[in-house]
Amino acid sequence: TGRKVRWCDARSDSFLSDTHGRDAWAEAALAFDDKGKLLAGEVTCHANSGAYLSQMGPNAQTGNIRNNFPCVYQLPALHVRTIAAFTNVTPVGAYRGAGRPEAVYYMERAMDLAAREMGIDAVDLRRRNLIGPQQMPYKAASGLTYDSGAFETVLDMAIEASDWDGFEARRAQSAGNGLLRGRGLACYLEVTGGSAREMGGLRFEDDGSVTMVSGSLDYGQGHLTPFAQVVASRLHIPIDRLTLLQGDVDELIAGSGTGGSRTMIAAGALLLKASDLVIENGRQLSAHVLEAAEEDIEFERGQFRIAGTDRQIGILELAGKVRELAAAGAIPEDLPQSLDAETADDTPPSSFPNGAHVAEVEIDPETGVVKLVKYLVVDDFGNLINPLLVEGQVHGGVVQGVGQVLMEDVVYDENGQLLTGSYMDYAMPRAVDFPDIEFASHPVPATTNPLGAKGCGEAGCTGALPAVTNAIVDVLAREAGVTHIDLPATPEKVWAALNARN
């Protein structure tokens, strides 16, 4: 019938039918020379695909493992193999990071294990293998080319800001309280963007407002604010005159929704391009209105001006004037009939956000309960359009990552019946589970998009998995000689690991 359908799922149905995340385990190996320099890496990923393939699940279990495993390191050779299985559970799909957290987890857990086995400090081993800024652009073993980054600077900032050298004093203080303290470090780099078609458009409305049109969909990220900042900074239109039209397939020429940490580098960059197209239209139309040659028109701070004179017209005033002239048929056919502009791109660029996470935990040896007591992140997201929103994305990502490490787990019985179908049974992290999450930034502008931005939406989750796990294993290895624990690291598992020698 062509009518739109609105459907709202019940929470219990959502637990049962929405795609799940992760559900994989891997065998990873790293080869080093006698100086601790990486020679090669190999990953065999065993992935549960569920009952049938979801839209993004296969890429999370294959391509994104390959693309993200090399991380920030000079890894000369890489072999990745995925063994996927169909099972009688809900399909696995894209969950914050979609293969990136898994890949970085495999690498950073392997780096910690290698450091312990070779007797090399974990920070030093990472430093020996970091890609230097002078090597950019750098073609990684994944086949992708990193455009920018200062990985050692980011790592050094994280070590200093986390008071790495003061850890032993904090560990002794925890021991005095009967608790076991551990710390974990994780570097990360993730590939963001993707090849899905995207658009950006600007429409000048009758009421003097301007509608930004985007194929990306905001479901809590706050797209309106940075989009408006991009357009306002280019066209000098008051932010309160800008509105956002998103996700309406009847109004869009392209768009694939929100995913892959791609919104600013794709949709944001296209809104910037649309702004430039508006200026081009405005030069032609203001020349007609002001009775001047187009080459004499300058655009500065929202005004179209005849060079060398005080004759000018503001962009919003011009939009209204053009609307009147177009309605009267008074604009030549060879000129644009409005300031409106839209543009699309079939292959939005990638970006390579990176950073370092440091986590510290306290474990109660009597119960196995793990408490996160210190967390710090240093990120390189390129140019930050709105730092506050970026920090919010990092906080949310870290919380989701910590939830996966400590408690979140979808459980089925032997007959394939879901046992964790509500929040009574499925554990979720809460605010009281977290210390202040410290955030610092070292932006190195991306060269792959005109905003110089790098994706930030999933990075917090990507770094949190290995950082917190490494902190837990730091305790287990020291106290019980245990160097691995399956996630989630529930109190029962942690207690059993601590008592493994008994």
Coordinates of C-alpha atoms in Angstrom, one line a residue:
T1 CA 0.0 0.0 0.0
G2 CA 3.0 2.3 0.3
R3 CA 2.0 3.2 3.9
K4 CA 4.7 3.5 6.5
V5 CA 4.8 0.9 9.3
R6 CA 5.8 1.6 12.9
W7 CA 6.7 -1.4 14.9
C8 CA 7.8 -1.5 18.6
D9 CA 9.2 -4.7 20.0
A10 CA 8.7 -5.9 23.6
R11 CA 11.9 -6.2 25.6
S12 CA 11.5 -9.9 26.0
D13 CA 11.0 -10.3 22.3
S14 CA 14.0 -8.1 21.7
F15 CA 16.3 -10.3 23.8
L16 CA 15.1 -13.3 21.8
S17 CA 15.1 -12.0 18.3
D18 CA 17.5 -9.1 18.0
T19 CA 21.0 -10.1 16.6
H20 CA 23.5 -10.9 19.3
G21 CA 27.2 -9.7 19.4
R22 CA 30.6 -11.3 19.5
D23 CA 30.3 -15.0 20.3
A24 CA 33.7 -16.0 19.0
W25 CA 37.0 -17.4 20.3
A26 CA 40.3 -17.4 18.6
E27 CA 43.7 -19.0 18.5
A28 CA 46.3 -16.2 18.0
A29 CA 50.0 -16.4 17.6
L30 CA 52.7 -13.7 17.2
A31 CA 56.3 -14.3 16.0
F32 CA 59.1 -12.1 17.3
D33 CA 62.8 -11.9 16.6
D34 CA 65.4 -12.0 19.4
K35 CA 65.1 -8.2 19.8
G36 CA 61.4 -8.4 20.4
K37 CA 60.4 -7.1 17.0
L38 CA 57.3 -8.5 15.4
L39 CA 57.8 -10.8 12.4
A40 CA 54.3 -12.2 11.7
G41 CA 50.8 -12.8 13.2
E42 CA 48.3 -15.5 12.8
V43 CA 44.7 -15.7 13.9
T44 CA 42.2 -18.5 13.6
C45 CA 38.8 -17.2 14.6
H46 CA 36.0 -19.6 15.6
A47 CA 32.7 -17.8 15.1
N48 CA 29.1 -18.6 15.9
S49 CA 27.0 -17.2 13.1
G50 CA 23.7 -18.3 14.6
A51 CA 20.8 -19.8 12.8
Y52 CA 21.3 -17.7 9.6
L53 CA 23.5 -14.9 8.4
S54 CA 22.6 -11.4 9.5
Q55 CA 23.4 -8.3 7.4
M56 CA 26.7 -7.4 9.1
G57 CA 27.6 -10.5 11.1
P58 CA 29.9 -12.1 8.4
N59 CA 32.1 -9.0 8.1
A60 CA 32.5 -8.7 11.8
Q61 CA 33.8 -12.3 11.9
T62 CA 36.0 -12.1 8.9
G63 CA 37.0 -8.8 7.2
N64 CA 37.1 -6.7 10.4
I65 CA 39.3 -9.3 12.1
R66 CA 41.8 -9.0 9.3
N67 CA 41.6 -5.2 9.0
N68 CA 42.0 -4.5 12.7
F69 CA 44.3 -7.2 14.1
P70 CA 47.6 -5.4 13.0
C71 CA 46.6 -2.5 15.3
V72 CA 49.3 0.2 15.7
Y73 CA 52.2 -2.2 15.1
Q74 CA 54.7 -2.9 12.4
L75 CA 53.5 -6.4 11.6
P76 CA 55.2 -7.6 8.4
A77 CA 53.0 -10.6 7.7
L78 CA 49.5 -11.7 8.7
H79 CA 47.4 -14.8 8.2
V80 CA 43.7 -14.7 9.3
R81 CA 41.3 -17.6 9.0
T82 CA 37.7 -17.8 10.2
I83 CA 35.8 -20.9 10.8
A84 CA 32.1 -20.0 11.1
A85 CA 29.3 -22.3 12.3
F86 CA 25.5 -22.2 12.0
T87 CA 23.8 -23.0 15.3
N88 CA 20.3 -23.0 16.7
V89 CA 20.6 -19.5 18.3
T90 CA 19.8 -16.0 17.3
P91 CA 22.2 -14.7 14.5
V92 CA 25.2 -12.7 15.4
G93 CA 25.3 -9.2 14.0
A94 CA 27.1 -5.9 14.4
Y95 CA 27.5 -4.8 18.0
R96 CA 29.5 -1.7 18.9
G97 CA 32.8 -2.3 17.1
A98 CA 31.6 -5.3 15.0
G99 CA 34.8 -7.3 14.9
R100 CA 37.2 -4.4 15.8
P101 CA 37.0 -5.1 19.6
E102 CA 37.5 -8.8 19.0
A103 CA 40.6 -8.2 16.7
V104 CA 42.2 -5.7 19.0
Y105 CA 41.5 -8.0 22.0
Y106 CA 43.3 -10.9 20.3
M107 CA 46.3 -8.7 19.5
E108 CA 46.6 -7.0 22.9
R109 CA 46.1 -10.2 24.8
A110 CA 48.8 -11.8 22.7
M111 CA 51.1 -8.9 23.2
D112 CA 50.7 -9.2 27.0
L113 CA 51.3 -12.9 26.9
A114 CA 54.3 -12.5 24.7
A115 CA 55.8 -9.8 27.0
R116 CA 55.4 -12.2 30.0
E117 CA 56.9 -15.1 28.1
M118 CA 59.9 -13.2 26.8
G119 CA 60.5 -11.3 30.0
I120 CA 60.1 -8.0 28.4
D121 CA 58.1 -5.1 30.0
A122 CA 54.7 -4.9 28.3
V123 CA 55.0 -1.2 27.6
D124 CA 58.5 -1.6 26.2
L125 CA 57.4 -4.4 23.9
R126 CA 54.7 -2.3 22.5
R127 CA 57.0 0.7 22.0
R128 CA 59.5 -1.5 20.1
N129 CA 56.9 -2.3 17.5
L130 CA 54.9 0.9 17.1
I131 CA 54.5 2.5 13.7
G132 CA 56.3 5.9 13.7
P133 CA 54.7 9.1 12.4
Q134 CA 57.5 9.4 9.9
Q135 CA 56.3 6.1 8.3
M136 CA 52.9 7.6 7.3
P137 CA 51.2 6.8 5.1
Y138 CA 51.8 3.2 6.2
K139 CA 50.6 0.1 4.4
A140 CA 49.6 -2.4 7.0
A141 CA 49.7 -6.2 6.7
S142 CA 45.9 -6.0 6.3
G143 CA 46.4 -4.3 3.0
L144 CA 45.0 -1.0 4.3
T145 CA 46.9 2.2 4.3
Y146 CA 47.0 4.3 7.5
D147 CA 47.1 8.0 6.7
S148 CA 48.1 9.5 10.0
G149 CA 48.8 8.9 13.7
A150 CA 51.3 9.5 16.5
F151 CA 51.1 6.2 18.3
E152 CA 54.1 6.5 20.6
T153 CA 53.0 10.0 21.7
V154 CA 49.5 8.7 22.6
L155 CA 51.0 5.7 24.5
D156 CA 53.4 8.0 26.4
M157 CA 50.6 10.3 27.3
A158 CA 48.6 7.4 28.7
I159 CA 51.5 6.1 30.7
E160 CA 52.2 9.5 32.2
A161 CA 48.6 10.5 32.9
S162 CA 47.7 7.2 34.5
D163 CA 50.7 7.5 37.0
W164 CA 52.0 4.2 35.7
D165 CA 55.1 4.4 38.0
G166 CA 52.9 4.9 41.0
F167 CA 51.1 1.6 40.6
E168 CA 53.1 -0.4 43.1
A169 CA 52.2 2.1 45.9
R170 CA 48.5 1.8 45.0
R171 CA 48.9 -2.0 44.9
A172 CA 50.3 -2.0 48.3
Q173 CA 47.5 0.2 49.6
S174 CA 44.9 -2.3 48.1
A175 CA 46.8 -5.2 49.7
G176 CA 46.5 -3.5 53.0
N177 CA 42.7 -3.6 52.5
G178 CA 42.8 -7.3 51.7
L179 CA 42.3 -6.7 47.9
L180 CA 44.4 -7.7 44.9
R181 CA 45.2 -4.9 42.5
G182 CA 46.0 -5.3 38.8
R183 CA 46.6 -3.0 35.9
G184 CA 46.1 -3.5 32.2
L185 CA 47.2 -1.6 29.1
A186 CA 45.8 -1.8 25.6
C187 CA 46.7 0.1 22.5
Y188 CA 44.1 0.1 19.7
L189 CA 43.6 1.2 16.1
E190 CA 40.4 0.6 14.3
V191 CA 39.2 1.0 10.7
T192 CA 36.1 3.2 10.5
G193 CA 34.0 4.3 7.6
G194 CA 33.0 1.8 5.0
S195 CA 31.8 1.9 1.4
A196 CA 28.1 2.4 1.9
R197 CA 26.6 5.3 -0.1
E198 CA 26.0 8.5 1.8
M199 CA 24.5 12.0 1.2
G200 CA 24.4 15.5 2.5
G201 CA 22.0 18.3 1.5
L202 CA 20.9 21.8 2.5
R203 CA 17.5 23.2 1.8
F204 CA 16.5 26.9 2.4
E205 CA 13.0 27.0 3.8
D206 CA 10.3 29.6 3.4
D207 CA 10.5 30.5 7.1
G208 CA 14.1 31.4 6.9
S209 CA 15.4 28.2 8.4
V210 CA 17.8 25.8 6.7
T211 CA 17.2 22.1 6.7
M212 CA 20.3 19.8 6.8
V213 CA 19.5 16.5 5.0
S214 CA 21.4 13.4 6.0
G215 CA 21.2 9.7 5.3
S216 CA 22.8 9.0 8.6
L217 CA 20.3 8.4 11.5
D218 CA 20.7 9.8 15.0
Y219 CA 19.5 7.5 17.7
G220 CA 21.2 9.1 20.6
Q221 CA 24.6 10.2 19.3
G222 CA 23.6 13.9 18.9
H223 CA 24.3 14.4 15.2
L224 CA 22.4 17.7 15.0
T225 CA 24.9 19.6 17.0
P226 CA 28.2 18.7 15.1
F227 CA 26.3 18.8 11.7
A228 CA 25.1 22.3 12.6
Q229 CA 28.6 23.3 13.7
V230 CA 30.1 22.2 10.4
V231 CA 27.4 24.1 8.3
A232 CA 27.4 27.2 10.5
S233 CA 31.2 27.5 10.5
R234 CA 31.2 27.4 6.7
L235 CA 28.1 29.4 5.8
H236 CA 27.9 31.6 9.0
I237 CA 24.2 30.7 9.4
P238 CA 23.0 31.0 13.0
I239 CA 22.9 27.6 14.5
D240 CA 19.3 28.1 15.8
R241 CA 18.2 28.4 12.1
L242 CA 19.5 24.9 11.3
T243 CA 17.3 21.8 11.5
L244 CA 18.0 18.2 10.6
L245 CA 16.0 15.9 8.3
Q246 CA 17.3 12.3 8.6
G247 CA 16.3 8.8 7.8
D248 CA 13.3 9.6 5.6
V249 CA 13.7 7.5 2.5
D250 CA 11.1 9.5 0.7
E251 CA 13.4 12.6 1.0
L252 CA 16.8 11.1 0.6
I253 CA 18.9 10.4 -2.6
A254 CA 21.2 8.1 -0.6
G255 CA 22.0 6.9 2.9
S256 CA 22.7 3.7 4.8
G257 CA 21.9 4.7 8.4
T258 CA 24.5 5.0 11.2
G259 CA 27.2 2.5 11.7
G260 CA 30.9 1.9 11.4
S261 CA 31.8 5.1 13.2
R262 CA 31.3 6.8 9.9
T263 CA 28.8 9.7 10.4
M264 CA 31.2 12.7 10.6
I265 CA 33.7 11.4 8.1
A266 CA 31.0 10.6 5.6
A267 CA 27.8 12.5 6.3
G268 CA 29.5 15.4 8.0
A269 CA 32.0 15.8 5.2
L270 CA 29.2 15.7 2.6
L271 CA 27.4 18.5 4.5
L272 CA 30.6 20.5 4.2
K273 CA 30.7 19.7 0.5
A274 CA 27.0 20.7 0.2
S275 CA 27.9 24.0 1.9
D276 CA 30.5 24.7 -0.7
L277 CA 27.9 23.9 -3.4
V278 CA 25.6 26.4 -1.8
I279 CA 28.3 29.0 -2.0
E280 CA 28.8 28.3 -5.7
N281 CA 25.0 28.7 -6.3
G282 CA 25.1 31.8 -4.2
R283 CA 27.8 33.4 -6.2
Q284 CA 25.9 33.0 -9.4
L285 CA 22.6 34.1 -7.9
S286 CA 24.0 37.1 -6.0
A287 CA 25.7 38.2 -9.1
H288 CA 22.3 38.2 -10.8
V289 CA 20.6 40.0 -7.9
L290 CA 23.4 42.6 -7.4
E291 CA 23.9 43.0 -11.1
A292 CA 27.5 42.2 -11.1
A293 CA 29.9 39.7 -12.8
E294 CA 30.1 36.4 -11.0
E295 CA 33.9 36.6 -10.8
D296 CA 33.6 39.8 -8.8
I297 CA 31.5 38.1 -6.1
E298 CA 33.2 37.2 -2.8
F299 CA 31.8 35.2 0.0
E300 CA 32.8 36.0 3.5
R301 CA 31.2 35.5 6.9
G302 CA 27.8 34.8 5.4
Q303 CA 27.8 37.7 3.0
F304 CA 28.0 37.8 -0.8
R305 CA 29.8 41.0 -1.7
I306 CA 31.0 42.7 -4.8
A307 CA 34.7 42.9 -4.4
G308 CA 36.1 46.3 -3.6
T309 CA 32.6 47.7 -2.7
D310 CA 30.2 47.8 0.2
R311 CA 27.4 46.2 -1.9
Q312 CA 26.5 42.9 -0.3
I313 CA 23.6 40.6 0.5
G314 CA 23.4 38.0 3.4
I315 CA 23.0 34.4 2.5
L316 CA 19.5 34.1 4.2
E317 CA 18.3 37.3 2.6
L318 CA 19.6 36.1 -0.8
A319 CA 17.7 32.8 -0.3
G320 CA 14.4 34.7 0.3
K321 CA 15.1 37.1 -2.7
V322 CA 15.8 34.2 -5.0
R323 CA 12.6 32.4 -3.9
E324 CA 10.6 35.5 -4.9
L325 CA 12.3 35.8 -8.2
A326 CA 12.0 32.1 -9.0
A327 CA 8.3 32.2 -8.3
A328 CA 8.0 35.1 -10.7
G329 CA 10.0 33.3 -13.4
A330 CA 12.6 36.1 -13.2
I331 CA 15.7 33.9 -12.9
P332 CA 17.4 32.9 -16.2
E333 CA 17.2 29.1 -16.9
D334 CA 21.0 28.8 -17.0
L335 CA 21.2 29.8 -13.3
P336 CA 20.4 27.7 -10.2
Q337 CA 16.8 28.3 -9.2
S338 CA 17.6 28.2 -5.5
L339 CA 20.6 28.0 -3.1
D340 CA 19.6 24.4 -2.3
A341 CA 22.3 21.8 -2.8
E342 CA 22.8 18.1 -2.2
T343 CA 25.5 15.7 -2.9
A344 CA 26.3 12.0 -2.5
D345 CA 29.3 9.7 -2.4
D346 CA 29.4 6.0 -3.3
T347 CA 32.7 5.4 -1.5
P348 CA 33.1 7.5 1.7
P349 CA 36.6 7.4 3.0
S350 CA 38.0 5.4 5.9
S351 CA 39.7 6.8 9.0
F352 CA 41.9 5.2 11.6
P353 CA 41.2 6.4 15.1
N354 CA 43.7 5.1 17.7
G355 CA 44.6 5.4 21.3
A356 CA 45.7 3.7 24.5
H357 CA 43.6 2.6 27.5
V358 CA 44.9 2.0 31.0
A359 CA 42.7 0.1 33.5
E360 CA 43.2 -0.8 37.2
V361 CA 41.0 -3.3 39.1
E362 CA 40.7 -4.6 42.6
I363 CA 39.8 -8.2 43.2
D364 CA 38.4 -9.6 46.4
P365 CA 40.2 -12.9 46.8
E366 CA 37.4 -14.3 49.0
T367 CA 34.6 -13.8 46.5
G368 CA 36.3 -13.2 43.1
V369 CA 34.4 -9.9 42.7
V370 CA 36.2 -7.5 40.3
K371 CA 35.9 -3.8 40.8
L372 CA 37.2 -1.3 38.3
V373 CA 38.9 1.4 40.3
K374 CA 40.8 3.5 37.8
Y375 CA 40.4 4.1 34.0
L376 CA 42.1 6.4 31.6
V377 CA 41.9 6.8 27.8
V378 CA 44.0 8.8 25.4
D379 CA 42.6 9.0 21.9
D380 CA 43.5 10.3 18.5
F381 CA 40.2 11.1 16.8
G382 CA 41.7 13.7 14.5
N383 CA 39.9 17.1 14.5
L384 CA 37.2 17.1 17.2
I385 CA 34.1 18.9 16.0
N386 CA 32.4 18.7 19.4
P387 CA 34.8 17.5 22.1
L388 CA 32.0 17.0 24.7
L389 CA 30.0 14.7 22.5
V390 CA 33.2 12.8 21.6
E391 CA 34.0 12.3 25.3
G392 CA 30.4 11.0 25.8
Q393 CA 30.9 8.5 23.0
V394 CA 34.1 7.3 24.7
H395 CA 32.5 6.9 28.1
G396 CA 29.6 4.9 26.6
G397 CA 31.9 2.7 24.7
V398 CA 34.1 2.0 27.7
V399 CA 31.0 1.1 29.8
Q400 CA 29.8 -1.4 27.1
G401 CA 33.3 -2.9 26.9
V402 CA 33.6 -3.3 30.6
G403 CA 30.1 -4.9 30.7
Q404 CA 31.3 -7.5 28.2
V405 CA 34.4 -8.2 30.2
L406 CA 32.8 -8.6 33.6
M407 CA 29.2 -9.7 33.3
E408 CA 27.2 -9.6 30.0
D409 CA 26.4 -13.0 28.7
V410 CA 23.6 -14.4 26.6
V411 CA 22.9 -18.0 27.8
Y412 CA 20.9 -20.8 26.1
D413 CA 20.2 -24.2 27.6
E414 CA 21.1 -27.4 25.9
N415 CA 17.9 -27.4 23.9
G416 CA 18.5 -23.9 22.5
Q417 CA 16.1 -22.1 24.8
L418 CA 17.1 -18.6 25.9
L419 CA 17.7 -18.3 29.6
T420 CA 18.6 -14.7 29.8
G421 CA 15.5 -13.1 28.3
S422 CA 15.1 -10.1 30.7
Y423 CA 17.1 -7.8 32.9
M424 CA 16.3 -10.1 35.8
D425 CA 18.7 -12.6 34.2
Y426 CA 21.0 -10.5 31.9
A427 CA 23.5 -8.5 33.9
M428 CA 24.2 -4.9 32.8
P429 CA 26.8 -2.5 34.2
R430 CA 25.6 0.5 36.2
A431 CA 27.0 3.9 37.1
V432 CA 28.1 2.6 40.6
D433 CA 30.3 0.1 38.9
F434 CA 32.6 2.8 37.5
P435 CA 35.2 5.3 38.7
D436 CA 35.6 8.6 36.8
I437 CA 36.7 7.7 33.3
E438 CA 39.6 10.1 32.5
F439 CA 39.8 11.2 28.9
A440 CA 42.6 13.0 27.1
S441 CA 43.0 13.7 23.4
H442 CA 46.0 14.0 21.0
P443 CA 44.4 14.8 17.7
V444 CA 46.3 14.2 14.5
P445 CA 44.1 15.3 11.7
A446 CA 43.0 12.7 9.2
T447 CA 44.0 13.3 5.6
T448 CA 41.2 11.2 4.1
N449 CA 38.3 13.7 4.6
P450 CA 38.0 17.5 4.5
L451 CA 37.0 17.7 8.2
G452 CA 40.2 15.9 9.3
A453 CA 38.0 13.8 11.6
K454 CA 38.3 10.2 12.6
G455 CA 35.4 8.0 13.8
C456 CA 34.9 7.9 17.6
G457 CA 31.6 6.0 18.2
E458 CA 33.1 2.5 18.8
A459 CA 36.6 3.2 20.0
G460 CA 35.8 3.1 23.7
C461 CA 34.5 -0.4 23.5
T462 CA 37.4 -1.5 21.3
G463 CA 40.0 -0.5 23.8
A464 CA 38.1 -1.5 26.9
L465 CA 38.0 -5.3 26.3
P466 CA 41.7 -6.0 26.3
A467 CA 42.6 -3.2 28.9
V468 CA 40.3 -4.6 31.6
T469 CA 41.0 -8.2 30.8
N470 CA 44.8 -7.5 31.0
A471 CA 44.3 -5.9 34.4
I472 CA 42.4 -9.0 35.7
V473 CA 45.0 -11.4 34.2
D474 CA 47.8 -9.3 35.8
V475 CA 46.4 -10.3 39.2
L476 CA 45.7 -13.9 38.2
A477 CA 49.2 -14.5 36.8
R478 CA 50.9 -13.0 39.8
E479 CA 48.8 -14.8 42.4
A480 CA 48.0 -18.1 40.7
G481 CA 50.1 -18.4 37.5
V482 CA 46.9 -18.2 35.4
T483 CA 47.5 -16.2 32.2
H484 CA 44.0 -16.5 30.6
I485 CA 40.4 -16.2 31.6
D486 CA 37.4 -16.6 29.3
L487 CA 34.9 -13.7 29.2
P488 CA 32.9 -12.7 31.0
A489 CA 35.2 -12.8 34.0
T490 CA 32.4 -13.4 36.5
P491 CA 33.2 -13.7 40.2
E492 CA 32.9 -17.5 40.0
K493 CA 35.5 -17.7 37.2
V494 CA 37.9 -15.3 38.9
W495 CA 37.6 -17.1 42.2
A496 CA 38.3 -20.4 40.5
A497 CA 41.3 -19.0 38.7
L498 CA 42.7 -17.6 41.9
N499 CA 42.4 -21.0 43.5
A500 CA 43.7 -23.0 40.6
R501 CA 46.9 -24.0 42.4
N502 CA 44.7 -25.5 45.2

